[in-house]
Amino acid sequence: MSRLSLQPKAWVEESPRRTPVLGECEVLVVGGGPAGLAAAVAAAQQGADTLLIERYGFLGGMGTAGGVTNFAGLYGRRHGQMQQLVHGVVDELLERIDALGGLNAPQDGMGGRIRVRSYDVAAYKCAADAWLTAHRVRLLFHVLACDVQMEGDRIQSVLLQTRSGRAALRVQQVIDASGDADIAALSGAAFTLGDGGGNMLYPSTMFRIGEVQPQAAQAAVGEFGAIEALMEAASARYTFPRRGAILRPQRNPRQWRANVTQLRNARGAAVDATNALELSAAELEGRRQIVEYMRFLRSEVPGFEQAEIAEIAAQVGVRETRRVHCQHMLDAQEVVSGASFADSIGLNAWPIEAHLDGSVQWQHFNDAHNAFNQLPWRMLVPLAPAPTNLLVAGRCAGMTHLGQSAARASGACFVMGQAAGTAAALRVQGQEGYLGIRTSLANSGVILG
Ligand SMILES: Cc1cc2nc3c(=O)[nH]c(=O)nc-3n(C[C@H](O)[C@H](O)[C@H](O)COP(=O)(O)OP(=O)(O)OC[C@H]3O[C@@H](n4cnc5c(N)ncnc54)[C@H](O)[C@@H]3O)c2cc1C
């Protein structure tokens, strides 16, 4: 039996082929995570004929496929008061999830320094479908964007692998919201993988736990960090892949969300989710770690004696892979110092949450009373040699390794997506530059400063 290898010793020559054109659109959004959703709605609201393509059969990105089940970064402290700082198109999504009974009340943590809202994954999927279709965004599921056809310095077509074979879409503007910067990489844009030295934020396989006794569990591990002491006490009997476990109740208090796994490759470094073999092995390892963690919970943690696995995420949760080199790269100092920018597109209110080897390290905003930073428009604009009709949004946008540790949270991804969608639609109308974007964002309720 030969080993699979990404360092091939042999090659096959594929025949040249003619690829059928499936259709065309003014704005193509690749990826239906938080960034892609907001981008598509914003572009459609500006009047652009917008198509969103997604490799799965549902929307939500890591928020659903990765089992995140929690919106972070929507709330932050301003003038000492905790409040929602990310507004705009996302407000309608929150309303729609809430109307389906799927949105939890805000939950505070870390001594009141953070506020999150958990949600039901099924409600998120259904709300996102209804949201995009209400705004006349066209959707194409079960397609993988796998190549681009260039015309000069512009993307002329995006090539898709579909269940009906390979196909092409003719496009005017493209937003890469794939999380992994697939389109940017395919079209020759410069990017950095992780910290550039082979280290990425560690991925985790997320899961939900059912049949929890809420009161006993809350008393045992209700506050962030409380589970640590129980893990420490049991460390001789169990293997824990990381410290910094996060266990939180869902809207249904008998269901809890577990963010406790950490996935390494054979070198002991973070799994590289752009490496097909590492990503595949990580799926097995993630589920193995879940089985081990459930053994610990059932035996050692009050409230979890009868607990069972309610759901394991459809895929490994990937925090970071490629980050595209853009006109601005948001860095850690700009996050913690609460930086302002003349071309702000909205706010990030999540602190640095770095998933490092064996632990999670937090770095909070310097000013606890004004705990947010602005996000600049330039972080969505890739540098040459990237195509001139490409924008990036979400966790693959212009951020450094540690800047991304904060602004990859859903809140900032919605902000980036809305700005990218607005800008792409304005480009279709022949408008370039920040001023038109600013006016449109402000009119839709985005807090810019
Ligand atoms: C384990 C884990 C826990 C997290 N916890 C939280 C949390 O508690 N709160 C929070 O707010 N954030 C959390 N995050 C971060 C947040 O979920 C992500 O950073 C965010 O979802 C990124 O949004 P995005 O739109 O940039 O990309 P993604 O959510 O990754 O979405 C990208 C989408 O593009 C699709 N796609 C990718 N490539 C292609 C292609 N070539 N063709 C077609 N479709 C494609 C994918 O299927 C996916 O749907 C967590 C992340 C992880 C991994």
CSV table of C-alpha atoms in Angstrom, one decimal, residues 2 27 29 44 78-79 124 185 248 334 340 421 428:
chain,number,residue,atom,x,y,z
A,2,SER,CA,1.6,3.3,-1.0
A,27,VAL,CA,-20.9,40.5,-7.8
A,29,VAL,CA,-19.3,36.2,-3.3
A,44,ALA,CA,-27.7,43.2,-3.3
A,78,ARG,CA,-17.8,52.1,25.2
A,79,HIS,CA,-17.5,54.8,27.8
A,124,TYR,CA,-28.9,30.1,11.9
A,185,ALA,CA,-4.4,32.4,-3.9
A,248,ARG,CA,-20.8,27.3,27.9
A,334,GLU,CA,-3.8,48.5,16.7
A,340,SER,CA,-8.8,54.8,14.7
A,421,GLY,CA,-20.2,44.0,-0.6
A,428,VAL,CA,-20.1,47.8,-10.7
